[in-house]
mmCIF file of C-alpha atoms and ligand atoms in Angstrom:
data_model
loop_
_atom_site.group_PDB
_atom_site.id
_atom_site.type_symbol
_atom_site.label_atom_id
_atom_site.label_comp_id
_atom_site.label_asym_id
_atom_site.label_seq_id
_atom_site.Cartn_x
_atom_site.Cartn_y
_atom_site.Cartn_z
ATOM 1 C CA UNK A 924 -131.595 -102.164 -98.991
ATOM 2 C CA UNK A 925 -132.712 -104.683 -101.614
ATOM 3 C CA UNK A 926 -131.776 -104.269 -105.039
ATOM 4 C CA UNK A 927 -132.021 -106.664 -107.637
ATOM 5 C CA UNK A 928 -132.563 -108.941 -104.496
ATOM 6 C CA UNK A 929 -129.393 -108.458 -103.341
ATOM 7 C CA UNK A 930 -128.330 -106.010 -100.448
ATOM 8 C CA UNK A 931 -127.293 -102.806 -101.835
ATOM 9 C CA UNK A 932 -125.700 -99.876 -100.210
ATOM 10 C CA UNK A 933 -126.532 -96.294 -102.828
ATOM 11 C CA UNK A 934 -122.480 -95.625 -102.335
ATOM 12 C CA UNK A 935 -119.409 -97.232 -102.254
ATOM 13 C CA UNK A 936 -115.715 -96.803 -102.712
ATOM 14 C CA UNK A 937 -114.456 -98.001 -106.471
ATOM 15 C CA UNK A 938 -112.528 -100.893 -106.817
ATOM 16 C CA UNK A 939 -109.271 -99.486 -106.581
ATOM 17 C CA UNK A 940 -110.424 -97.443 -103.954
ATOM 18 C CA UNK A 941 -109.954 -94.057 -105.562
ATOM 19 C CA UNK A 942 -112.802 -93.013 -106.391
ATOM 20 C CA UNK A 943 -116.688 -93.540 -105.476
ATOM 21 C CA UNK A 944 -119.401 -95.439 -107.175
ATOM 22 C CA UNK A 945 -123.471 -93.947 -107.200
ATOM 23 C CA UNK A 946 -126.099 -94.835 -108.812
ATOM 24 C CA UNK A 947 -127.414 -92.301 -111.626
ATOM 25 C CA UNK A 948 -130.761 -91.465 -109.837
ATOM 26 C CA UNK A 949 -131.848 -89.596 -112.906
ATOM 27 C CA UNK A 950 -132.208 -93.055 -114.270
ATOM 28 C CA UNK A 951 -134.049 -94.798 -111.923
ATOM 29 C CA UNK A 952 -136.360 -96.727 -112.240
ATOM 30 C CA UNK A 953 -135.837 -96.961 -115.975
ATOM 31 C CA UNK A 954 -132.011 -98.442 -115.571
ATOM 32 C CA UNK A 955 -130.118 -99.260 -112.731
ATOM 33 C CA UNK A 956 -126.773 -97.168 -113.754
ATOM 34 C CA UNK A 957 -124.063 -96.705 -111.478
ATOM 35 C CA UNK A 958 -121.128 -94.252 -112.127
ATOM 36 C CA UNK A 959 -117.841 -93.639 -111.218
ATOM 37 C CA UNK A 960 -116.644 -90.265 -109.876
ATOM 38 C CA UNK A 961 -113.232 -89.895 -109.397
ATOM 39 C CA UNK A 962 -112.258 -86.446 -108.519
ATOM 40 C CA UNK A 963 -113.936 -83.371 -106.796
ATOM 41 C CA UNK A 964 -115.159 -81.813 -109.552
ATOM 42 C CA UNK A 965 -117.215 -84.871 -110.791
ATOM 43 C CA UNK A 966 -118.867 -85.506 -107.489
ATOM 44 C CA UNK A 967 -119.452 -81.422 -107.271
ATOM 45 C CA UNK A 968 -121.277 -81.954 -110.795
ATOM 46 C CA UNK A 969 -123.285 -85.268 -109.595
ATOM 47 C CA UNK A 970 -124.985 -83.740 -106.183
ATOM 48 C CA UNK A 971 -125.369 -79.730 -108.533
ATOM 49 C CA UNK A 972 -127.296 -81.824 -110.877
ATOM 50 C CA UNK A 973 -128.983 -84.448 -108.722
ATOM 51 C CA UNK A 974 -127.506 -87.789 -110.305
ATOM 52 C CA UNK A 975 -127.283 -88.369 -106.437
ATOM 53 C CA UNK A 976 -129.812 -86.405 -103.544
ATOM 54 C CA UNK A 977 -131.072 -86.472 -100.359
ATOM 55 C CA UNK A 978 -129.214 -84.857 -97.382
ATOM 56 C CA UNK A 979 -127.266 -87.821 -96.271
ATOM 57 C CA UNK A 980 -126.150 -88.663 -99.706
ATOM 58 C CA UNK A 981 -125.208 -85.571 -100.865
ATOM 59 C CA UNK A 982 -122.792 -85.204 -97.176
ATOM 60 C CA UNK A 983 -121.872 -88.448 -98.286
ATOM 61 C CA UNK A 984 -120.899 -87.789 -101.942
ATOM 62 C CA UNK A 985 -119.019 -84.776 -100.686
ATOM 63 C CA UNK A 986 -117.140 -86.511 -98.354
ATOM 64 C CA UNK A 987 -115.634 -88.589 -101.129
ATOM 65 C CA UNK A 988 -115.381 -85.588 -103.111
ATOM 66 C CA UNK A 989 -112.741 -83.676 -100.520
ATOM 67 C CA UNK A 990 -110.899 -87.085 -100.272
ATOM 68 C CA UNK A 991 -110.231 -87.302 -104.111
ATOM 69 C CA UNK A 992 -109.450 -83.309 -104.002
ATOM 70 C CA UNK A 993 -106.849 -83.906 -101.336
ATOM 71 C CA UNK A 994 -105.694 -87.507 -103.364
ATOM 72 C CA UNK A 995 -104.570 -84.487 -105.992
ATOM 73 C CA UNK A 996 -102.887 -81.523 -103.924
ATOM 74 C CA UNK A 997 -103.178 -82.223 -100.250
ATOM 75 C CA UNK A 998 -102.009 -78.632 -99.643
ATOM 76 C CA UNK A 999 -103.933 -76.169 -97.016
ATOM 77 C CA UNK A 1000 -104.994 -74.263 -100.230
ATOM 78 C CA UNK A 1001 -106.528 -77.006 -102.258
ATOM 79 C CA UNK A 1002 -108.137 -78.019 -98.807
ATOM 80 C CA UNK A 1003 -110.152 -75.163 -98.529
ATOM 81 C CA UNK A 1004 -110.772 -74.208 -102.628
ATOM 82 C CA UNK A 1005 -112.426 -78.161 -102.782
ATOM 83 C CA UNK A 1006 -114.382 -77.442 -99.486
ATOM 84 C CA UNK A 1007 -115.843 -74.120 -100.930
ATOM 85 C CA UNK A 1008 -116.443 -75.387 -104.261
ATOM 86 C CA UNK A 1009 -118.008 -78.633 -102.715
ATOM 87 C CA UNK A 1010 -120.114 -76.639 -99.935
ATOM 88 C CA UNK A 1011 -121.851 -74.611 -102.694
ATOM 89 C CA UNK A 1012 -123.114 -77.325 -105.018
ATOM 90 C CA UNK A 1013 -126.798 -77.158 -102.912
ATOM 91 C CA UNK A 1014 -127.918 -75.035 -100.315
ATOM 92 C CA UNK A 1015 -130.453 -76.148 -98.061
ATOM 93 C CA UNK A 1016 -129.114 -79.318 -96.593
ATOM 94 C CA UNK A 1017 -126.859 -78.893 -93.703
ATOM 95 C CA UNK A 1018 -125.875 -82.541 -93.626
ATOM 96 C CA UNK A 1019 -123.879 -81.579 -96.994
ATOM 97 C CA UNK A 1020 -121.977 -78.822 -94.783
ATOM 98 C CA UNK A 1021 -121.782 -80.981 -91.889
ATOM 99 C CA UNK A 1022 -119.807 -83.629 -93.992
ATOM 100 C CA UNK A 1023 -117.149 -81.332 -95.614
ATOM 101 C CA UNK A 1024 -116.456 -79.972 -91.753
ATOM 102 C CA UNK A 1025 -116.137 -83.291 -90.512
ATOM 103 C CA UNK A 1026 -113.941 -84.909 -93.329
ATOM 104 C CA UNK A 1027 -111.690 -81.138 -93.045
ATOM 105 C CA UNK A 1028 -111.465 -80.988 -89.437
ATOM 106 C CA UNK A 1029 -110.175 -84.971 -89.582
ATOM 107 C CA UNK A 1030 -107.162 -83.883 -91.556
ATOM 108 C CA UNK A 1031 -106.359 -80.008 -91.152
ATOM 109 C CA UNK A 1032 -103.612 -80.952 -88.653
ATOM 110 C CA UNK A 1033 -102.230 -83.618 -90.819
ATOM 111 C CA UNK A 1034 -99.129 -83.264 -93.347
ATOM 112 C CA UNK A 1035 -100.522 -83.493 -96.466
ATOM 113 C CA UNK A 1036 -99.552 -86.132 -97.572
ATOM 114 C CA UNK A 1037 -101.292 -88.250 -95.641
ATOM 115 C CA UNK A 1038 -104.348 -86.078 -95.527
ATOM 116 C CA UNK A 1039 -106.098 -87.932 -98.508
ATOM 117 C CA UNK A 1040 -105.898 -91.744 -96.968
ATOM 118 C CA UNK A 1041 -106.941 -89.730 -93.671
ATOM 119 C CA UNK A 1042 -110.328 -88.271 -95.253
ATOM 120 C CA UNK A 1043 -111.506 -91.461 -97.607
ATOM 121 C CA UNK A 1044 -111.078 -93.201 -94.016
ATOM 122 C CA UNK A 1045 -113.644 -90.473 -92.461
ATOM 123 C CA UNK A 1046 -115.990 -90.389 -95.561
ATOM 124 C CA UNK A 1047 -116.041 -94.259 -94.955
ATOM 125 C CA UNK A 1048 -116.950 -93.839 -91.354
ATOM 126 C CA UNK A 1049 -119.839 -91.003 -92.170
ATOM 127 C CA UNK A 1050 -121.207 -93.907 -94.759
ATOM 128 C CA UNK A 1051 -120.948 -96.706 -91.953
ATOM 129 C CA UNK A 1052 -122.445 -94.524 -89.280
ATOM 130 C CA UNK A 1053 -125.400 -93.087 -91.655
ATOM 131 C CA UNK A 1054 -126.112 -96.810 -92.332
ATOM 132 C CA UNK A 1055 -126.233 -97.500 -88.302
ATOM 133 C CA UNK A 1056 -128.222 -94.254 -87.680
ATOM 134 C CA UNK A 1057 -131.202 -94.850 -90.426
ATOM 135 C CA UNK A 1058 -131.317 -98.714 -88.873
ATOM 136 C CA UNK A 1059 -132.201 -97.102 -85.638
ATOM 137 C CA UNK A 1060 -134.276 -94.690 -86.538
ATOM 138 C CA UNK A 1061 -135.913 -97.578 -88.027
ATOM 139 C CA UNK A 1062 -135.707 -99.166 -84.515
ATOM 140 C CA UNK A 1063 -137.327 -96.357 -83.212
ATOM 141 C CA UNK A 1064 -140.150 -95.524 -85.681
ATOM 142 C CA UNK A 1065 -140.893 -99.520 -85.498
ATOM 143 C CA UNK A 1066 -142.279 -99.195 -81.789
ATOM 144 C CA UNK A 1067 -144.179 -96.029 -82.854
ATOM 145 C CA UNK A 1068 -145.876 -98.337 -85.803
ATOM 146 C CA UNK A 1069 -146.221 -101.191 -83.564
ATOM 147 C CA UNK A 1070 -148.328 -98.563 -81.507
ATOM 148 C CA UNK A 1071 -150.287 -97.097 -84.226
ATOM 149 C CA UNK A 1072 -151.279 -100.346 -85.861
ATOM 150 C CA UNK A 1073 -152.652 -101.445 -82.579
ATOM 151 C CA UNK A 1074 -155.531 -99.301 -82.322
ATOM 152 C CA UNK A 1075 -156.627 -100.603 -85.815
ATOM 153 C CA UNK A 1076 -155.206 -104.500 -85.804
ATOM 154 C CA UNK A 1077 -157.333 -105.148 -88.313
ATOM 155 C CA UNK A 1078 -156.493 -103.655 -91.330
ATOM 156 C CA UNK A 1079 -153.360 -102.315 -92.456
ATOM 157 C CA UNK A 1080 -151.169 -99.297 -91.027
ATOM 158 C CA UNK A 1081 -151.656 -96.498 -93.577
ATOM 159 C CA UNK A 1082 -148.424 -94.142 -94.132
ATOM 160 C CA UNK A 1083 -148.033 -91.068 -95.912
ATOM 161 C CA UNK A 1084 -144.808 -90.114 -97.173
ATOM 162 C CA UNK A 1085 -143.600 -86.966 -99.279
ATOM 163 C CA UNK A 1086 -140.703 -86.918 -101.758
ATOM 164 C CA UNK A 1087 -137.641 -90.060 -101.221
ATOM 165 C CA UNK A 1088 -136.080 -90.123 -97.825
ATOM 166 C CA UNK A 1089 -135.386 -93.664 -98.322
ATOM 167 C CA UNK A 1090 -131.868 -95.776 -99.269
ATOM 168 C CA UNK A 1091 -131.470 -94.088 -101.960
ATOM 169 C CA UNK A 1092 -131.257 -90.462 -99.956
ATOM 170 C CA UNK A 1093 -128.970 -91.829 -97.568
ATOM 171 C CA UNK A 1094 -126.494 -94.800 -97.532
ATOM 172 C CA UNK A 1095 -128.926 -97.666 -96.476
ATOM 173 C CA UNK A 1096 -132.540 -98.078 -94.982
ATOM 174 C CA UNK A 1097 -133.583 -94.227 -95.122
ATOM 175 C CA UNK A 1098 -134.689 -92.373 -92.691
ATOM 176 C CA UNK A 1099 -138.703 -92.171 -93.013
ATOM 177 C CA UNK A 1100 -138.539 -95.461 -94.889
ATOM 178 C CA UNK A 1101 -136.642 -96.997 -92.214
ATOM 179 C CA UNK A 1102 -140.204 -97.652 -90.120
ATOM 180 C CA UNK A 1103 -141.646 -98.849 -93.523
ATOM 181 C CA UNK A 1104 -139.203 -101.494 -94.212
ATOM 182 C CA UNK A 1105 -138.803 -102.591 -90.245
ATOM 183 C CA UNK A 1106 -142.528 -102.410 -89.967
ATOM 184 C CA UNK A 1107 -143.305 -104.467 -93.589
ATOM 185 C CA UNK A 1108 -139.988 -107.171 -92.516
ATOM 186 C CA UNK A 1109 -141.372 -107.715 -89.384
ATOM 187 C CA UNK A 1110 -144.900 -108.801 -90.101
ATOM 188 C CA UNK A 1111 -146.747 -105.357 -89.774
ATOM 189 C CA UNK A 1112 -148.998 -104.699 -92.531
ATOM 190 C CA UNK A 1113 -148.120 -101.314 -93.817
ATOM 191 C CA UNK A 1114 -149.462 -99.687 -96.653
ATOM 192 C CA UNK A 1115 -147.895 -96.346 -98.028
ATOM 193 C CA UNK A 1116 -149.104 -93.312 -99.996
ATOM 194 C CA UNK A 1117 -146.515 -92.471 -102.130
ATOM 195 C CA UNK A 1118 -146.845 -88.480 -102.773
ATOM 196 C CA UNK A 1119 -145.348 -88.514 -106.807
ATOM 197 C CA UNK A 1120 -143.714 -84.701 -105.661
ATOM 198 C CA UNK A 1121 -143.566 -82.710 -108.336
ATOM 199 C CA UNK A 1122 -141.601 -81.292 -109.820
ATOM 200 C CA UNK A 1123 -138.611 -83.689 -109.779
ATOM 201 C CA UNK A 1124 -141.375 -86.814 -108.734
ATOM 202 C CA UNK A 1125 -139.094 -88.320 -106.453
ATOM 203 C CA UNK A 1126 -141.958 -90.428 -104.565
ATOM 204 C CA UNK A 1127 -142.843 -91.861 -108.318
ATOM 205 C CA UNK A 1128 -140.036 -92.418 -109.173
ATOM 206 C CA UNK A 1129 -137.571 -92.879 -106.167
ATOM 207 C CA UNK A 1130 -139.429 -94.174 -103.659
ATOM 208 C CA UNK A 1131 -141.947 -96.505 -105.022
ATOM 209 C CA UNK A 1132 -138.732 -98.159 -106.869
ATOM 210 C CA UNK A 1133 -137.182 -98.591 -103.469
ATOM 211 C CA UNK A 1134 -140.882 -100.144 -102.010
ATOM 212 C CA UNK A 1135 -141.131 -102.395 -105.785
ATOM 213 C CA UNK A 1136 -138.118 -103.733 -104.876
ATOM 214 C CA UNK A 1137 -138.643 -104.388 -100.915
ATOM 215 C CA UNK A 1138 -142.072 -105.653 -101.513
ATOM 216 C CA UNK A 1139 -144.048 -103.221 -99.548
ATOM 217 C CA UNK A 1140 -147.793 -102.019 -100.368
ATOM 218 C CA UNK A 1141 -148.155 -98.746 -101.729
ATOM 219 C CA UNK A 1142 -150.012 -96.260 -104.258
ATOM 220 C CA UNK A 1143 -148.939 -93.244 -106.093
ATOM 221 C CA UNK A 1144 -150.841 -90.569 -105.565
ATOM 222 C CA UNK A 1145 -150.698 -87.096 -106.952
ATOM 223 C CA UNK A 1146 -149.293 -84.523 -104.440
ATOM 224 C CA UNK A 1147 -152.446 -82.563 -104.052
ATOM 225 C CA UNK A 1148 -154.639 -86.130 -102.829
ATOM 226 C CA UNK A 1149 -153.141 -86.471 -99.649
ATOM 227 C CA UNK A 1150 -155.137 -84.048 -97.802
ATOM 228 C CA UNK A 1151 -158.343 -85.844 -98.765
ATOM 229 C CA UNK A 1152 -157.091 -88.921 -97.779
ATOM 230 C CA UNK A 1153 -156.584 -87.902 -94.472
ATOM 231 C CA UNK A 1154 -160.112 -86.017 -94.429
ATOM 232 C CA UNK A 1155 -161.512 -89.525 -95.135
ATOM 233 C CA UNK A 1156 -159.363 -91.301 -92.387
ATOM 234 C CA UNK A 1157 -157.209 -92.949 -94.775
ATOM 235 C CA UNK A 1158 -154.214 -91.963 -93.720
ATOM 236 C CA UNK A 1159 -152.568 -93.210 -90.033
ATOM 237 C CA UNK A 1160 -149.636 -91.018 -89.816
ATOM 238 C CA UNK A 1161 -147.263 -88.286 -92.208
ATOM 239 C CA UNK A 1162 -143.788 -89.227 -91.743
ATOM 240 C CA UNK A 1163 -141.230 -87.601 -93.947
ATOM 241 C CA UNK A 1164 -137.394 -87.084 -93.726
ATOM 242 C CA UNK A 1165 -135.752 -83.650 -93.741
ATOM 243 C CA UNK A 1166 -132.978 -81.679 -94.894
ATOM 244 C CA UNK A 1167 -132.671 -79.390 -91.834
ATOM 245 C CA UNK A 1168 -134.120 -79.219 -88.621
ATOM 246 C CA UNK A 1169 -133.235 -75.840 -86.820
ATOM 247 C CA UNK A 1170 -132.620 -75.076 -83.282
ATOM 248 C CA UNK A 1171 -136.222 -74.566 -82.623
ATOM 249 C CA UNK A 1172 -137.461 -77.341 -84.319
ATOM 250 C CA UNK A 1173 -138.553 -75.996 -87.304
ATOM 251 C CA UNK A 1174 -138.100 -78.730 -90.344
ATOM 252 C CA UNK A 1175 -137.173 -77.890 -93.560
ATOM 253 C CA UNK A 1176 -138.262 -80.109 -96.342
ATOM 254 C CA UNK A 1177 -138.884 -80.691 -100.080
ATOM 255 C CA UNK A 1178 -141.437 -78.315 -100.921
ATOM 256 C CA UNK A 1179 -145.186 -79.549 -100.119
ATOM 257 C CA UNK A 1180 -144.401 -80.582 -96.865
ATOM 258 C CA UNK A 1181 -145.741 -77.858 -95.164
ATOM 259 C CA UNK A 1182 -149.254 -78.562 -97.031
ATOM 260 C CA UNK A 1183 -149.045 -82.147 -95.920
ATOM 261 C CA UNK A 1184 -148.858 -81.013 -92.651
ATOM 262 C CA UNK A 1185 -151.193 -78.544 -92.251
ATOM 263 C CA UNK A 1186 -153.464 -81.400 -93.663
ATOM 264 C CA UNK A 1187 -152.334 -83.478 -91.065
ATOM 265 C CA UNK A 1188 -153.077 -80.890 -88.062
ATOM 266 C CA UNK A 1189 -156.419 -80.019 -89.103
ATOM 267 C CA UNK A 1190 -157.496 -84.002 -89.525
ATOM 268 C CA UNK A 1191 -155.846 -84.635 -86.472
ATOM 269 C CA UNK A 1192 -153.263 -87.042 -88.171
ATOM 270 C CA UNK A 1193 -149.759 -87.513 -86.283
ATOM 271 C CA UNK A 1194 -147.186 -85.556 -88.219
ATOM 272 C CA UNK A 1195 -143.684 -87.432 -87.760
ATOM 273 C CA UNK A 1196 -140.336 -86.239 -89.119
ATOM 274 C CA UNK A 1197 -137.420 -88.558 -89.467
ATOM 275 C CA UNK A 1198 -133.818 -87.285 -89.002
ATOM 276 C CA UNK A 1199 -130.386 -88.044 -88.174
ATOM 277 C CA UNK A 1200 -128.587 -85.837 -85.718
ATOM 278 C CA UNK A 1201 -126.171 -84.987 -88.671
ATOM 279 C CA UNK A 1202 -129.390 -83.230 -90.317
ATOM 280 C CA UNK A 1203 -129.806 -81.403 -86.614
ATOM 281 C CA UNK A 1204 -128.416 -77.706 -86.891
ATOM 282 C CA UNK A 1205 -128.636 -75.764 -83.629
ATOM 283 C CA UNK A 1206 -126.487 -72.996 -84.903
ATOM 284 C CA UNK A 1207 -129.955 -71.999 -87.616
ATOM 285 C CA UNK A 1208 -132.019 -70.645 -84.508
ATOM 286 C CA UNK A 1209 -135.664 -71.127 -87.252
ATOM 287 C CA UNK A 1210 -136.665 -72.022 -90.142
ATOM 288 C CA UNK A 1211 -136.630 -68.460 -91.481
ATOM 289 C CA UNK A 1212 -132.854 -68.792 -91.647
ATOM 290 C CA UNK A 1213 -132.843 -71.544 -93.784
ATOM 291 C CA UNK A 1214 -131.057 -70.813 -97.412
ATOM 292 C CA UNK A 1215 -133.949 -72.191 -99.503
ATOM 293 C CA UNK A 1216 -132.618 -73.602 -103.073
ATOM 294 C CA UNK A 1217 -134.276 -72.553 -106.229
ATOM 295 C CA UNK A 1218 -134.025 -74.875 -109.108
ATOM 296 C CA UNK A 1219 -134.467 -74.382 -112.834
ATOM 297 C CA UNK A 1220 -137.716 -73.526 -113.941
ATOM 298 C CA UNK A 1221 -137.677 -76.026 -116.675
ATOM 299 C CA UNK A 1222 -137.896 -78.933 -113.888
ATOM 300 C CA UNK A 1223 -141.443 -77.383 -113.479
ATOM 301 C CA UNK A 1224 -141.804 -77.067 -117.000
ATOM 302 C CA UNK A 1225 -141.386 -80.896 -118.029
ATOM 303 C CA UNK A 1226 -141.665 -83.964 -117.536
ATOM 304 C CA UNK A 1227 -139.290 -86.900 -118.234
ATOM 305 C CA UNK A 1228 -140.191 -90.476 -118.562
ATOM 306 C CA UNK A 1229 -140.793 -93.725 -121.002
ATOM 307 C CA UNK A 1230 -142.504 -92.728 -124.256
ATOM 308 C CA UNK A 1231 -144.377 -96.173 -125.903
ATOM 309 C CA UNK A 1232 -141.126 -96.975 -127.472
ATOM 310 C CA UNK A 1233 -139.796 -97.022 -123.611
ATOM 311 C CA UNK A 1234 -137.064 -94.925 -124.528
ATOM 312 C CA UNK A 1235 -136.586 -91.983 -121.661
ATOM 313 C CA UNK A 1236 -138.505 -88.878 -123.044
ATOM 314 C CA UNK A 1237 -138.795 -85.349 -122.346
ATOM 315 C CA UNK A 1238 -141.945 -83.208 -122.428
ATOM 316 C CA UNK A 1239 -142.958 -79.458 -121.608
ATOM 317 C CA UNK A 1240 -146.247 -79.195 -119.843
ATOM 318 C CA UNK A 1241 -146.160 -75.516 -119.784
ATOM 319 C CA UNK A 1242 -144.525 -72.816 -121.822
ATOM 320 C CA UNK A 1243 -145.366 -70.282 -119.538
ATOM 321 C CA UNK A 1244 -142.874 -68.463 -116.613
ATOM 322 C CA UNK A 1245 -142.417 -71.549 -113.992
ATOM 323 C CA UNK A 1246 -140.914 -71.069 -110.566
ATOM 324 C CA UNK A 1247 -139.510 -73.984 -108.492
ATOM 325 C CA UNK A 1248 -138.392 -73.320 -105.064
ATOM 326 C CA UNK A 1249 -136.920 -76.879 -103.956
ATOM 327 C CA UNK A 1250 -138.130 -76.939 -100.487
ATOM 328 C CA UNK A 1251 -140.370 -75.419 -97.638
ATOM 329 C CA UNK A 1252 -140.224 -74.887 -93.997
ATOM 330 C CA UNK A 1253 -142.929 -76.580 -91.720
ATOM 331 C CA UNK A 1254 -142.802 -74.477 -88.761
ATOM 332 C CA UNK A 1255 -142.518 -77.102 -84.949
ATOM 333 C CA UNK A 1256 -145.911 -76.117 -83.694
ATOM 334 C CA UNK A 1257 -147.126 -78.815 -86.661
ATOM 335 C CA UNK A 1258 -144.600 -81.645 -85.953
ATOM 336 C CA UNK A 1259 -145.644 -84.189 -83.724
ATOM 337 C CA UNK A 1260 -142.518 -85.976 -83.149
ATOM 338 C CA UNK A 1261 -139.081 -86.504 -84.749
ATOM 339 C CA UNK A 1262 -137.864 -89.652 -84.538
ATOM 340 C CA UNK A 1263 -134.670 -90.027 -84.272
ATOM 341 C CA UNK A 1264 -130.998 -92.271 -83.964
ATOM 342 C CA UNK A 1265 -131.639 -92.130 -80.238
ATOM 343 C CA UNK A 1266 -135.602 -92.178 -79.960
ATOM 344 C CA UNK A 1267 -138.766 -90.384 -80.683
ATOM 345 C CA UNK A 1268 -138.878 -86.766 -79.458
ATOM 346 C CA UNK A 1269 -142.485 -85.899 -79.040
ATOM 347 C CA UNK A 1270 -143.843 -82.246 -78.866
ATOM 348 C CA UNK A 1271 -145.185 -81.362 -75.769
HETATM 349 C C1 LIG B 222 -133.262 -88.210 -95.951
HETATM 350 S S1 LIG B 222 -132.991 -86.700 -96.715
HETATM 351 C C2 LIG B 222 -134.171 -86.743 -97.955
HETATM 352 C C3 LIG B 222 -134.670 -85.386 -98.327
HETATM 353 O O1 LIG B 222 -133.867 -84.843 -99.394
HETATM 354 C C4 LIG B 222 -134.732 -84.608 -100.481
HETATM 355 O O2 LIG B 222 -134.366 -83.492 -101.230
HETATM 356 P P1 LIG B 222 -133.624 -83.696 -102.677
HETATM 357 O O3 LIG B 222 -134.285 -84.863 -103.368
HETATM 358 O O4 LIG B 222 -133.845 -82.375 -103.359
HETATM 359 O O5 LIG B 222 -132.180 -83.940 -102.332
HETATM 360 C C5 LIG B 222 -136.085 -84.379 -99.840
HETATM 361 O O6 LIG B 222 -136.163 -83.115 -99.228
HETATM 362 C C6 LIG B 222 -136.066 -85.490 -98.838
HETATM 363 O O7 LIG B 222 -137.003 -85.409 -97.798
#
């Protein structure tokens, strides 16, 4: 997407081709950093701490990360110790798991020596296709906004989204910021509430950077407005992304979702999710399955931004016990449709 006005993918191979270049997402929007990771272990580091998120980025990150563990010791046995190690750094999304397995079941049968060339060639391909996939999901979701916007041509389309499924949580256009930025390039006023989502504020942070920069409307608004906003017919539609969808449909997402949509069912506003298939895992039959990552309690415990100075600051809000489970499960019966790489799946 745009960055800096210039087209900007969130990952790409290093120069020399060795290694893979991110941006620092704990920075953002302060300073655009990007980093070099060039082996496993870095790249196991960057997705455990979230320099880099979001279920498509993560896969994507990891996919690098087996190709510069197998650019070491292409043996069967470092093959499966970088896999493991890789596979654990977060929990919840399956695209992460989906990734390794791809980029490992591309090589397994190759000598290997010529398994590393082999899996940077794959993770390239899982980056090129994620890129394709968001753009028509954007596709997609565009003909569902041309549709909403019609019964009110005369204002703008009003979106609410929840935490950053946008570029930055994939490799370009997002997945429920792909119908934002199709929508806003095509002449469709949108407008966007941008849930902050506590605790790690990636709406405030993430993805009102990513609508600053692509010159779309929007307004922050604390996690806890939204469901007023759609009592008072504010709101047009929920979309969000995901980091699982399970065999039944249940969708697992950074925690609040679930409020946002019970919000949405009771004020009769449609609930979409946006997803890959690579987020789609039939072998979880429900959302009950779903490991469910819990973070540090200090991420509920501070805050982190500019002081007056504008240097990057920390502050505790809260000495008390904090928990922070990373994610919730909204159970099918609440999801309208998920649109997806090959169209919008509606819930009869
Ligand atoms: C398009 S996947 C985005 C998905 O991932 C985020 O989680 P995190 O920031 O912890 O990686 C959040 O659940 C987003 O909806």
């Amino acid at each position: 997407m745009i960055l800096e006005g210039q087209p900007t993918r969130s990952i790409r191979r290093t120069a020399d081709g060795a290694g893979v270049c991110i941006l620092d997402q704990r920075q953002l929007p302060w300073e655009v950093r990007w980093v070099e990771l060039r082996s496993a272990d870095a790249a196991a580091v960057a997705i455990r701490e979230m320099w880099t998120r979001g279920a498509p980025m993560i896969g994507a990150t990891a996919a690098y990360g087996l190709a510069m563990a197998l650019a070491e010791d292409g043996g069967d046995a470092a093959l499966a110790a970088a896999h493991a190690m890789l596979v654990e750094t977060r929990p919840t999304a399956i695209n992460l798991r989906w990734a390794l397995d791809t980029v490992r079941d591309a090589v397994a049968a190759l000598p290997p020596a010529a398994r590393a060339e082999a899996a940077f060639a794959r993770a390239d391909a899982i980056c090129d296709e994620d890129a394709a996939l968001c753009r028509a999901i954007g596709e997609h979701g565009l003909a569902l906004f041309r549709d909403l916007h019609a019964r009110h041509p005369d204002r703008p389309l009003n979106i609410l989204t929840h935490c950053n499924a946008g570029w930055l949580a994939t490799v370009d256009y997002g997945t429920a910021t792909a119908p934002i930025y199709l929508a806003h390039d095509a002449g469709i006023p949108v407008h966007v509430w941008v849930d902050e989502t506590r605790p790690r504020n990636q709406g405030a942070l993430l993805t009102a950077f990513e609508l600053r920069n692509h010159g779309v409307p929007h307004t922050v608004i604390a996690d806890n407005a939204g469901g007023l906003l759609m009592m008072q017919g504010r709101v047009d539609a929920v979309i969000v992304g995901t980091d699982r969808v399970t065999a039944n449909g249940d969708v697992c997402n950074k925690i609040g979702t679930y409020l946002k949509a019970l919000a949405a069912r009771d004020n009769d506003v449609p609930f979409y999710v946006a997803l890959p298939y690579t987020t789609f895992d039939p072998a979880t039959a429900t959302g009950a399955d779903i490991p469910i990552e819990e973070r540090s309690a200090e991420e509920v415990a501070r805050l982190t931004g500019p002081d007056e100075t504008g240097r990057i600051a920390t502050i505790r809000v809260t000495d008390s016990p904090a928990l922070n489970p990373a994610f919730d499960v909204t159970p099918a019966r609440l999801v309208t449709g998920y649109i997806t790489e090959r169209g919008v799946l509606a819930r009869v």
